[in-house]
Tab-separated table of C-alpha atoms and ligand atoms in Angstrom:
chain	number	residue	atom	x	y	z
A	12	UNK	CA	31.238	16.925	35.579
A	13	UNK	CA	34.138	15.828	33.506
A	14	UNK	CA	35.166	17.542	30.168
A	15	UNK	CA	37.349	15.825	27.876
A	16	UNK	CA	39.524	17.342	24.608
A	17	UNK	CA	40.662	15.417	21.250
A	18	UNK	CA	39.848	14.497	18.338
A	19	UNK	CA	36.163	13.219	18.439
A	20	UNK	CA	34.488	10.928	15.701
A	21	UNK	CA	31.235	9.239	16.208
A	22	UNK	CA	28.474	8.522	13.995
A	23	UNK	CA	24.806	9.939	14.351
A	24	UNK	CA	23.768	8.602	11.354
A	25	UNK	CA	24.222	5.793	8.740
A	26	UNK	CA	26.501	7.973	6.272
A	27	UNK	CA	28.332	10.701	8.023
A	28	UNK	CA	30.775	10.474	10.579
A	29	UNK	CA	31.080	13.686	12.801
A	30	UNK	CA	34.530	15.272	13.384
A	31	UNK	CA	35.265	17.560	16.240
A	32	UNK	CA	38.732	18.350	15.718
A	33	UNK	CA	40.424	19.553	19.047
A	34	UNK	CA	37.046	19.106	20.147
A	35	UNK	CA	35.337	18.667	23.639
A	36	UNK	CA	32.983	16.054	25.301
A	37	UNK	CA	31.237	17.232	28.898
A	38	UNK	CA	30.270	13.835	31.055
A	39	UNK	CA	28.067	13.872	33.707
A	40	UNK	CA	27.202	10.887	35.781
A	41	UNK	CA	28.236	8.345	33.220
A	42	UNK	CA	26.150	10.374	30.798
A	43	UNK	CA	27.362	12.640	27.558
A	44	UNK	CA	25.937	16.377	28.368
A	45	UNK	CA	27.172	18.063	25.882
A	46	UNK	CA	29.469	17.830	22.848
A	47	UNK	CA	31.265	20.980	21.097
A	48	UNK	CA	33.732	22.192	18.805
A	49	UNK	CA	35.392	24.705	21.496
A	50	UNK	CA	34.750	25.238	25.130
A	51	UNK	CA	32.546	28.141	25.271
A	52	UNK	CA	30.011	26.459	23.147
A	53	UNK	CA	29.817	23.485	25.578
A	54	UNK	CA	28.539	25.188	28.101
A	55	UNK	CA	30.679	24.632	31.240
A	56	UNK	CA	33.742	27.037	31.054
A	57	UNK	CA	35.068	26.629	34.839
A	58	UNK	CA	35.168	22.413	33.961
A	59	UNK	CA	38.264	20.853	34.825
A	60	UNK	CA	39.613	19.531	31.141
A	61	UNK	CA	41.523	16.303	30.695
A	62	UNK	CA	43.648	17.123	27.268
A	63	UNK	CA	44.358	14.220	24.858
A	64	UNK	CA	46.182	15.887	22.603
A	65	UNK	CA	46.654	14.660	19.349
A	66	UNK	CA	44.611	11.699	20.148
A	67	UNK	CA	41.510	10.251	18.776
A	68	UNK	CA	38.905	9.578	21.369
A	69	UNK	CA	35.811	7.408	19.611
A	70	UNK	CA	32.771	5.674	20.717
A	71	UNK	CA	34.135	2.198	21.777
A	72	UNK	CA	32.894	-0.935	20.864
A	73	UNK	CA	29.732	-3.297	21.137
A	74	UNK	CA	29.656	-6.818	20.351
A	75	UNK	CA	26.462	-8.183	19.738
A	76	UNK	CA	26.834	-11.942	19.088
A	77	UNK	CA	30.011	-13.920	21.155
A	78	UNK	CA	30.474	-17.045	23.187
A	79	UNK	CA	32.561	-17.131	25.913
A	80	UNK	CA	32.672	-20.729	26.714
A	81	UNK	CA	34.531	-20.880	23.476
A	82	UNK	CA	37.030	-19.030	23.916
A	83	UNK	CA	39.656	-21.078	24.708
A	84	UNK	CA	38.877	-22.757	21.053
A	85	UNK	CA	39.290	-19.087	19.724
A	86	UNK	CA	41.605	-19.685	16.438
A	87	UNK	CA	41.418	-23.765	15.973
A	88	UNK	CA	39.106	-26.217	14.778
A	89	UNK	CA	38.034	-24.742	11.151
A	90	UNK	CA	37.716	-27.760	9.062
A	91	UNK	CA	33.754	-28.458	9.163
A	92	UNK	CA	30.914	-26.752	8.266
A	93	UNK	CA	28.365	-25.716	11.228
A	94	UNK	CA	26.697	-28.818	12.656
A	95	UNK	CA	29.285	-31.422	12.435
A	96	UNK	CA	31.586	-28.336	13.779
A	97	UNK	CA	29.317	-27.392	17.123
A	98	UNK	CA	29.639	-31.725	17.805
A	99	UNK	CA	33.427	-32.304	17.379
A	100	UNK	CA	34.355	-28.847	18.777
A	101	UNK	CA	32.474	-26.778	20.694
A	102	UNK	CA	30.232	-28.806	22.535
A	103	UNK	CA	32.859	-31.116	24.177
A	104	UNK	CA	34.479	-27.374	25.327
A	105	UNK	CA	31.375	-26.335	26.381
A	106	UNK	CA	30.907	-29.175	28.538
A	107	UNK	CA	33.789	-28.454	30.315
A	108	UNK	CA	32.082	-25.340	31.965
A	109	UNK	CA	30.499	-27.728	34.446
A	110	UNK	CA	33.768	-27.132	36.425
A	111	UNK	CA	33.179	-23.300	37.763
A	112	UNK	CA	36.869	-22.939	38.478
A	113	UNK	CA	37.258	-23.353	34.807
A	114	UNK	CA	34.832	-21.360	33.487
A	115	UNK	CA	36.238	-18.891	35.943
A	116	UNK	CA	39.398	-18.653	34.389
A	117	UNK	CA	38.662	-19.063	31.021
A	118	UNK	CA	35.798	-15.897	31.413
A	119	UNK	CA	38.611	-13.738	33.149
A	120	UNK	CA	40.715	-14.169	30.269
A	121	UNK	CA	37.803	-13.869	27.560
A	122	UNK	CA	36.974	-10.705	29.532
A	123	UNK	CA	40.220	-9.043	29.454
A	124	UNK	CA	40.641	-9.414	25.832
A	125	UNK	CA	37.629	-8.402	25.222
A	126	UNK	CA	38.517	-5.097	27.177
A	127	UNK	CA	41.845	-4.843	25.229
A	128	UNK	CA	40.189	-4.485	21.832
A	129	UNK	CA	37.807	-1.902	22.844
A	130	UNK	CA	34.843	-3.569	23.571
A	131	UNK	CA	33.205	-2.417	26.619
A	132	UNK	CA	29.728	-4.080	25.809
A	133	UNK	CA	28.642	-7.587	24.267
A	134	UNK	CA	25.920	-9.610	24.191
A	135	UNK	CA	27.037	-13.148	25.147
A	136	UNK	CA	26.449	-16.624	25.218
A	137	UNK	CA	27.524	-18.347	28.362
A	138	UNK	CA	26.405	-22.654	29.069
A	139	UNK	CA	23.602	-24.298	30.277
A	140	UNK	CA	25.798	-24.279	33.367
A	141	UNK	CA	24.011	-21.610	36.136
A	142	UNK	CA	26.688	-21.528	37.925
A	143	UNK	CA	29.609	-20.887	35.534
A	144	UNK	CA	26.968	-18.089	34.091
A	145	UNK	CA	26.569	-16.302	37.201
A	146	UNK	CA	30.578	-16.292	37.789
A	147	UNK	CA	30.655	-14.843	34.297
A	148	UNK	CA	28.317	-12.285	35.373
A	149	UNK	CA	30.038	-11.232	38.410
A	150	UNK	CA	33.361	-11.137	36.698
A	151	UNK	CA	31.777	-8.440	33.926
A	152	UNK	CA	30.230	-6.659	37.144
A	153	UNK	CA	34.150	-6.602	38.510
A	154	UNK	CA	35.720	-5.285	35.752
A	155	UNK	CA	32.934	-2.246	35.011
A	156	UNK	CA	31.835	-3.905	31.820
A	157	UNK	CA	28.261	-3.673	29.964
A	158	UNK	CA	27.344	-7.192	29.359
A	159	UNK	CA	24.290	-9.155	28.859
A	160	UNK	CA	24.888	-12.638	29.329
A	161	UNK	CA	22.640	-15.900	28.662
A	162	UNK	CA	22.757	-19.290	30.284
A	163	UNK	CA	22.290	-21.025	26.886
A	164	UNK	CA	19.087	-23.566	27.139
A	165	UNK	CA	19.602	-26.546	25.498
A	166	UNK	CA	16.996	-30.125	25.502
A	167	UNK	CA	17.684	-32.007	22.278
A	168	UNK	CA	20.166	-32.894	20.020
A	169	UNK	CA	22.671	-31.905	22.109
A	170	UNK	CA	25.215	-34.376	24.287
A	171	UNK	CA	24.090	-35.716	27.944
A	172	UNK	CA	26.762	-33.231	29.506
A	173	UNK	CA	24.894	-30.180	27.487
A	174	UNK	CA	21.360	-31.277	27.741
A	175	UNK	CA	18.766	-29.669	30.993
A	176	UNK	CA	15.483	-30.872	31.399
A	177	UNK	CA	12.809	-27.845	31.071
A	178	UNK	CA	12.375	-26.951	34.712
A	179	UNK	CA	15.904	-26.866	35.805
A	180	UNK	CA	16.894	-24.731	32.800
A	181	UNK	CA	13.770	-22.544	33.672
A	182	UNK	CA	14.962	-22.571	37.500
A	183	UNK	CA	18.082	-21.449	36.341
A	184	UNK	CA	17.355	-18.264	34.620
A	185	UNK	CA	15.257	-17.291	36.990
A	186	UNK	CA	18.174	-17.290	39.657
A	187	UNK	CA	19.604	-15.053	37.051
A	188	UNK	CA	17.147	-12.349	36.480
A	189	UNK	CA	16.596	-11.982	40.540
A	190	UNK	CA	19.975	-11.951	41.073
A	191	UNK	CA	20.828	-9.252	38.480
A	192	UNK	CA	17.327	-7.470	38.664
A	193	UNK	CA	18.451	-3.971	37.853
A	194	UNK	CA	17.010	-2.677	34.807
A	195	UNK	CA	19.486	-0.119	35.150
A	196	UNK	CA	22.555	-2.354	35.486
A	197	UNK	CA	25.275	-2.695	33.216
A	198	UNK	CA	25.007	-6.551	33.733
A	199	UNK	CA	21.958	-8.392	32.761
A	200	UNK	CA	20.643	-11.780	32.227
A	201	UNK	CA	19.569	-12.797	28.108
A	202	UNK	CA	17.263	-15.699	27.188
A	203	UNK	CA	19.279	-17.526	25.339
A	204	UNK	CA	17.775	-20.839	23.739
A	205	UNK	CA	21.116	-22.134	21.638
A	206	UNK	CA	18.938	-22.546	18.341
A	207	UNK	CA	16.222	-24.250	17.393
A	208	UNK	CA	17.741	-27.568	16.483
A	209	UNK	CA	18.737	-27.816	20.074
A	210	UNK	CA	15.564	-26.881	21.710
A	211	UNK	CA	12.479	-28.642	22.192
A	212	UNK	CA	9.223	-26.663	21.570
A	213	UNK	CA	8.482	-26.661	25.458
A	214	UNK	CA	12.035	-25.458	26.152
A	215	UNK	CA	11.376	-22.625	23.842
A	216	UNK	CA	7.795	-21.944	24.952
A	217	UNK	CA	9.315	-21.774	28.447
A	218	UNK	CA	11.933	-19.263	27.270
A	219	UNK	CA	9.105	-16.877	25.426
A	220	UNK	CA	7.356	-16.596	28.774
A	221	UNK	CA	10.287	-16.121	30.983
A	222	UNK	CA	11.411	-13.146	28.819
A	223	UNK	CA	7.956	-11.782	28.959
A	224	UNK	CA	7.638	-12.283	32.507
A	225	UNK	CA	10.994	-10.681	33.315
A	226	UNK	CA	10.857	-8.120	30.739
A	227	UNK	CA	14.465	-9.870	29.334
A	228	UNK	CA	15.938	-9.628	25.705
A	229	UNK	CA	16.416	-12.654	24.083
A	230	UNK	CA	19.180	-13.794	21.500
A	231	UNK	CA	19.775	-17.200	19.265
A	232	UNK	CA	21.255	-17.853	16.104
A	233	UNK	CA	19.032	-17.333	12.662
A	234	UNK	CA	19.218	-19.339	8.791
A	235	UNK	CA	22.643	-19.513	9.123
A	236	UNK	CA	23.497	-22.203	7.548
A	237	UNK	CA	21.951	-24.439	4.955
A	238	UNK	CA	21.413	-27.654	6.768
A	239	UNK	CA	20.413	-25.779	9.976
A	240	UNK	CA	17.534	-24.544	7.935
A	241	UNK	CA	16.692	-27.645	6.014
A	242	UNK	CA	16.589	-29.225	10.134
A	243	UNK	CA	14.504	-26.515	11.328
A	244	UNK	CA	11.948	-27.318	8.775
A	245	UNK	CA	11.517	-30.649	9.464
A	246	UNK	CA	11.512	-29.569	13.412
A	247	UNK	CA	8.934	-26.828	13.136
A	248	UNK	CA	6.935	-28.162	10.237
A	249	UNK	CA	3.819	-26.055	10.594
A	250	UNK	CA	6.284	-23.072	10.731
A	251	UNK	CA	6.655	-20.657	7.731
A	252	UNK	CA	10.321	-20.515	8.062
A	253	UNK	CA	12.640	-20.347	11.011
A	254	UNK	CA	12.274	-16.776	11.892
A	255	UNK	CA	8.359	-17.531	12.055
A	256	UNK	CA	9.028	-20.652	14.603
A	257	UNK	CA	10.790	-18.212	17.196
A	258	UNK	CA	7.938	-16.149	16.584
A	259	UNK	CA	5.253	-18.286	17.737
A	260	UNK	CA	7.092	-19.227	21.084
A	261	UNK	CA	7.604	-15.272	21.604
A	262	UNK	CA	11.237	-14.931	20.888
A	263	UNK	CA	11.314	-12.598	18.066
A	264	UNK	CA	10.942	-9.283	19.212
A	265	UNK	CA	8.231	-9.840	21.493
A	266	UNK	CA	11.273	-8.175	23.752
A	267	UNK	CA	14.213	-6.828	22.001
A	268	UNK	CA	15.717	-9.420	20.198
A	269	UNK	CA	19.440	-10.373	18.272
A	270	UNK	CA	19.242	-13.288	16.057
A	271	UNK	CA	23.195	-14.286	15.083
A	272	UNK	CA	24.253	-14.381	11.178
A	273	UNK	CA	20.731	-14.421	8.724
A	274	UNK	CA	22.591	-15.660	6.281
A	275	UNK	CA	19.804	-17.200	4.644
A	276	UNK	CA	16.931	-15.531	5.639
A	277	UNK	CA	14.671	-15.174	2.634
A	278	UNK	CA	12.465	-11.913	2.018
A	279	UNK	CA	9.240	-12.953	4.209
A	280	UNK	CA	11.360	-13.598	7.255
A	281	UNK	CA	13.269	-10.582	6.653
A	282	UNK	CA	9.548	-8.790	5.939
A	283	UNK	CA	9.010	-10.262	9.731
A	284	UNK	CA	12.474	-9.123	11.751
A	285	UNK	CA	11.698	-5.375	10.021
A	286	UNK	CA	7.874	-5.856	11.724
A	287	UNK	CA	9.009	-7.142	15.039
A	288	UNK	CA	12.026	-5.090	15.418
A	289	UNK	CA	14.371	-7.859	14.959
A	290	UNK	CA	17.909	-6.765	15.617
A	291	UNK	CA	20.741	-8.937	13.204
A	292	UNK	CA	24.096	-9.618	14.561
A	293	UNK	CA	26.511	-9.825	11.599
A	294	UNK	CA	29.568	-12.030	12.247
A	295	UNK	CA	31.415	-11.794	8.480
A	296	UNK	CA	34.245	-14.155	10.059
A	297	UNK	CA	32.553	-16.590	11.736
A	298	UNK	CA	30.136	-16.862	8.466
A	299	UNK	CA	33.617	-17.173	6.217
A	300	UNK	CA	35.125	-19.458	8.755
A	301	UNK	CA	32.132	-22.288	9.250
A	302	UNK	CA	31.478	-22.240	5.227
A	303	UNK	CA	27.955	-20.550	5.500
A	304	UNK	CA	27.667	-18.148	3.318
A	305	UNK	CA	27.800	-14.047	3.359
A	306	UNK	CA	25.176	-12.273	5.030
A	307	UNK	CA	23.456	-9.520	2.671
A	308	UNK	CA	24.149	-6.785	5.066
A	309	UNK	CA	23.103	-3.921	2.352
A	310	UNK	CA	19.913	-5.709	1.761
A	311	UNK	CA	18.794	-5.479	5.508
A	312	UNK	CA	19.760	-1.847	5.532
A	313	UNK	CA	17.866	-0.891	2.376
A	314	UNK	CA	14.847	-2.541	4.002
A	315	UNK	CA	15.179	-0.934	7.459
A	316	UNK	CA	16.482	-3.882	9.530
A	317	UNK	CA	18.973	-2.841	12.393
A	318	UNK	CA	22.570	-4.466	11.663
A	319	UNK	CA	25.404	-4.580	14.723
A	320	UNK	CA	28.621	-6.445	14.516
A	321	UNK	CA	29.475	-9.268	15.933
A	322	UNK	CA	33.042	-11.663	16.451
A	323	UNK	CA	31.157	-14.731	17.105
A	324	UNK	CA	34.097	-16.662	18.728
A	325	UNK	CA	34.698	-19.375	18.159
A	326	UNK	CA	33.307	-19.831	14.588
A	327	UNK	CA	34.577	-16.731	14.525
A	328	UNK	CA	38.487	-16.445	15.469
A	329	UNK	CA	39.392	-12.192	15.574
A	330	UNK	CA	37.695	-10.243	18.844
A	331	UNK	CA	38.047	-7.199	17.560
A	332	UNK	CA	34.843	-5.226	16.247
A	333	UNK	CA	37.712	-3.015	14.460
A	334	UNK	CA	38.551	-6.122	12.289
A	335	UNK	CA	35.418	-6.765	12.127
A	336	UNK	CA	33.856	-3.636	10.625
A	337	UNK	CA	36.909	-4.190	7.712
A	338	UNK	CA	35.685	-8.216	6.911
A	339	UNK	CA	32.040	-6.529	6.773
A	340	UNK	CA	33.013	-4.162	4.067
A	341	UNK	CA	34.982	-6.767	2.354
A	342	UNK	CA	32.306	-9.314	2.521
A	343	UNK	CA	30.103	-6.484	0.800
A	344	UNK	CA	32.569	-6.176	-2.222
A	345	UNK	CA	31.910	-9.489	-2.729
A	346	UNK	CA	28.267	-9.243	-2.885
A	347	UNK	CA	28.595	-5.823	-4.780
A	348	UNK	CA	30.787	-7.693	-7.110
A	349	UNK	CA	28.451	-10.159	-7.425
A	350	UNK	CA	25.151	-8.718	-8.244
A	351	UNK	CA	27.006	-6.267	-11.036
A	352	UNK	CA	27.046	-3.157	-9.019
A	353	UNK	CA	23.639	-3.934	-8.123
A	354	UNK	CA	23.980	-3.885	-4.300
A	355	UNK	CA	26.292	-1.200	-2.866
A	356	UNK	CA	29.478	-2.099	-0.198
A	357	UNK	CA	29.141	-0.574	2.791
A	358	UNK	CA	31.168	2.707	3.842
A	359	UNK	CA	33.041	3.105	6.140
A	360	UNK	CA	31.165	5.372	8.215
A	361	UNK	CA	28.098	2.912	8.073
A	362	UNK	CA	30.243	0.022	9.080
A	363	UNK	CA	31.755	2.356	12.282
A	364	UNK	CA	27.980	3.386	12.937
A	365	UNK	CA	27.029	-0.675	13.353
A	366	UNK	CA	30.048	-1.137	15.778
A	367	UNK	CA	28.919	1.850	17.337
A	368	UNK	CA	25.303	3.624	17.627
A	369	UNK	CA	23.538	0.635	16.248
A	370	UNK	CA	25.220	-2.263	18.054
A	371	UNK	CA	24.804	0.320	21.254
A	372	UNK	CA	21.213	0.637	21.066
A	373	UNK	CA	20.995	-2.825	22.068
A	374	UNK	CA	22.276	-2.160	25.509
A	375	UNK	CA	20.266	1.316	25.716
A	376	UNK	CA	21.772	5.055	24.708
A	377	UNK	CA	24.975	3.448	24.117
A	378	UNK	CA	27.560	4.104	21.236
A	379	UNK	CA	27.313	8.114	20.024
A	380	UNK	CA	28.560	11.035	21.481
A	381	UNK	CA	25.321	12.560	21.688
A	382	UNK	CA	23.504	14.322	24.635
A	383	UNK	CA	22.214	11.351	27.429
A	384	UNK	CA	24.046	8.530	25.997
A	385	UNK	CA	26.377	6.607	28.355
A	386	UNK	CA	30.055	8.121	27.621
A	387	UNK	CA	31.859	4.573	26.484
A	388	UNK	CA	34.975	5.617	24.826
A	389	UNK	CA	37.997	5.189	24.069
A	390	UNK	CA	41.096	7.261	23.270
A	391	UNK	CA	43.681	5.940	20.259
A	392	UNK	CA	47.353	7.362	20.502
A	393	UNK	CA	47.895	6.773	16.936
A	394	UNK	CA	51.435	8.121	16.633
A	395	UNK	CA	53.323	4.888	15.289
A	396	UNK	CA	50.614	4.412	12.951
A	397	UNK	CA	50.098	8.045	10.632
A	398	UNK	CA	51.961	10.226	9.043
A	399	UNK	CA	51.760	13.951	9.487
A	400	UNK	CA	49.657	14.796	6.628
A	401	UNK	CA	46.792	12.416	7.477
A	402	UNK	CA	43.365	14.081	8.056
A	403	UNK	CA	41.533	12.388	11.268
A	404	UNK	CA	39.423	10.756	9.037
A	405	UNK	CA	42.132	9.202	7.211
A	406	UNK	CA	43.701	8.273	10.460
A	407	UNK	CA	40.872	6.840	11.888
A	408	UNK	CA	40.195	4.206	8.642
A	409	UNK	CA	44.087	3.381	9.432
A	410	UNK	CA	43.522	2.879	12.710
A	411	UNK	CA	40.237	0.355	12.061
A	412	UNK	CA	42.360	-1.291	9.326
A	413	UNK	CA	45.744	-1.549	10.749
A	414	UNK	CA	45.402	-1.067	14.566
A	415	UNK	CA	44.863	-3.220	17.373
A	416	UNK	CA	45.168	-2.457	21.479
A	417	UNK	CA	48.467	-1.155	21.350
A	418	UNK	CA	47.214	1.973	20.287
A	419	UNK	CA	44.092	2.163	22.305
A	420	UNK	CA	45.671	3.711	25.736
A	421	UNK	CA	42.247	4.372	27.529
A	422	UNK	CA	39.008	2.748	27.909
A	423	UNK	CA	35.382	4.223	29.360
A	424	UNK	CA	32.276	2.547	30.361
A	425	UNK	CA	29.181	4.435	31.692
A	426	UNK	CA	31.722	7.264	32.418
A	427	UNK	CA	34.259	5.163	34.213
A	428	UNK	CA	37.466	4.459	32.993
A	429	UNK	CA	37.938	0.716	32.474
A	430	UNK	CA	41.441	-0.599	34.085
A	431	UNK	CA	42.178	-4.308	34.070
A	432	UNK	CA	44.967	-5.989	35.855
A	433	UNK	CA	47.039	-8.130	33.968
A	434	UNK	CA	46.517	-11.282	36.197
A	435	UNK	CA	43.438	-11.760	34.092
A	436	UNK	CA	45.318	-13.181	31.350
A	437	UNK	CA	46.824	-15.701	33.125
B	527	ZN	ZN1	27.033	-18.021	17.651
């Protein structure tokens, strides 16, 4: 049992955040026991306390939509629009990953930047490449890290380098899921067909049954982007829409599914992510960056579809899910703007409780404070940032606004504190 005291702010719910000022969290095997406003009331007065002090110590961070294999393009290349983008850009990177002592490197230092923002869980797209994806893997398993990463399948208009016939790609995952078979573990294998443009219908129908069969999540990318949906209905012509086409191979919520950006998704494939339990990943940058459009966050809320936050690097180009909770409230202005006051921005706390609890729930009981989640956290020495008369509310919205990892000085996964060395970056 481990009992930790600061200033604690999570969200339970969409509106509220909770403050526990000089307040204490009780950890027990990884797992959140108990959560009070003084010691007596938690339950365990003979605990050993670790004191923060006048630090903030906050749920830390999930990202639900990011590709590693683009990292190294994190930052460059924004001068097309989606598809001509993914051909001049990304794929030629992505080919690259062929070569594991690449991929090696360039997932150690994807990793440790992910782990100095604060993000100690992400859903993430690897390469076709099963070897480079298994390194990735391991290196999350090394550095205590919740991750669930996907080989990404891939069988038509994609280059030779980024193209795998059925059966190998199939082979391939399969590795994957024995290798990392714990349902329990904090690194798991995704299905991960790229999109529908790049997947033939057997690829996909072969990725449906393998995340049946293995009891796997599944992510892709969703009506992003104009012409991606004009292609996808000439693909899947006896679709309804592009949502309905993942459908029918089993890869929309038939296990618990994150479909990327839904920019465009119009209100009867909406109607079918709130029915299947569709899970959105909104990137805000990566949707400003690759000219497609801005997701209507407050419309998937009012209708009772789950929202996290995602960086999407590289259409994307900031890592942080702090940033990113500030370009999803600005992105709302726009729309609120917009429609004449008709939709509403988003708060603050209901941007924090996306980066947090709802992001979270992909992995499991992951991003609140309350009793049997897994403690992630992380503690903000805010000092250089505040000054005295700030309440911790007003602290914490300076932190998310104006922060970055120089203030976060300590980082917990699954109860463990989360220490990288700094050879990673090299
Ligand atoms: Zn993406």
């Amino acid at each position: 049992m481990k009992v930790y005291k600061a200033h604690i702010v999570f969200t339970k719910e969409r509106q509220r955040f909770e403050v526990l000022e000089n307040g204490y969290v009780a950890v027990d095997n990884g797992r959140v026991c108990a959560v009070a406003a003084d010691l007596q009331s938690l339950g365990c007065p003979d605990a050993e306390v670790t004191d923060f002090g006048n630090r903030l110590l906050i749920p830390a961070m999930n990202d639900v939509h990011v590709h590693a294999a683009q990292y190294h393009n994190q930052g460059i290349a924004m001068d097309l629009e989606l598809l001509p983008w993914l051909d001049n850009y990304t794929f030629p990177e992505e080919s690259k990953f062929s070569d594991v002592d690449y991929a090696e490197r360039i997932y150690r230092r994807f990793i440790h930047h992910l782990w100095r923002v604060g993000t100690m869980r992400a859903t993430v797209f690897a390469t076709i490449h099963t070897a480079g994806t298994r390194r990735l893997m391991e290196l999350f398993g090394e550095a205590g890290m919740g991750a669930l990463v996907g080989k990404v399948a891939m069988d038509r208009n994609s280059p030779a380098t980024l193209s795998e016939p059925v059966g190998k790609a199939i082979e391939g995952m399969q590795q994957l899921a024995e290798a990392f078979a714990d349902p329990d573990g904090l690194v798991r294998p995704i299905v991960t067909p790229r999109f529908i443009p790049t997947c033939t219908p057997d690829m996909l129908r072969a990725c449906g049954e393998i995340a049946r069969r293995y009891h796997l999540p599944v992510q892709s990318h969703l009506s992003e982007n104009l012409s991606e949906v004009a292609l996808v209905r000439e693909l899947e012509p006896e679709s309804r829409g592009y949502g309905d086409a993942y459908n029918r191979y089993g890869l929309f919520g038939q296990t618990p599914t994150v479909m990327a950006h839904c920019v465009w998704s119009d209100a009867s494939e909406r109607a079918l992510m709130r029915q299947n339990g569709v899970m959105v990943a909104h990137c805000p940058t990566s949707n400003l960056n690759v000219s497609s459009g801005m997701a209507p966050v407050r419309t998937f809320l009012d209708e009772g579809i789950a929202v996290g936050l995602g960086s999407d690097i590289s259409g994307g180009h900031d890592l942080s899910i702090f940033r990113m909770m500030v370009y999803a409230i600005q992105v709302s202005k726009m729309h609120y703007q917009r429609s004449d006051h008709a939709m509403a921005f988003l708060s603050l706390a209901e941007a924090f409780w996306m980066a947090t609890k709802v992001g979270g729930s992909f992995f499991g009981k992951v991003g609140s404070f309350e009793q049997g989640y897994d403690f992630d956290a992380l503690v903000i020495d805010d000092h250089d940032l505040y000054p005295d008369d700030y309440s911790i509310l007003q602290r914490l919205e300076r932190f998310i606004y104006l922060g970055d990892d120089r203030q976060i000085v300590h980082r917990f996964c699954r109860g463990r504190e989360v220490v990288l060395p700094d050879q990673w970056r090299a």
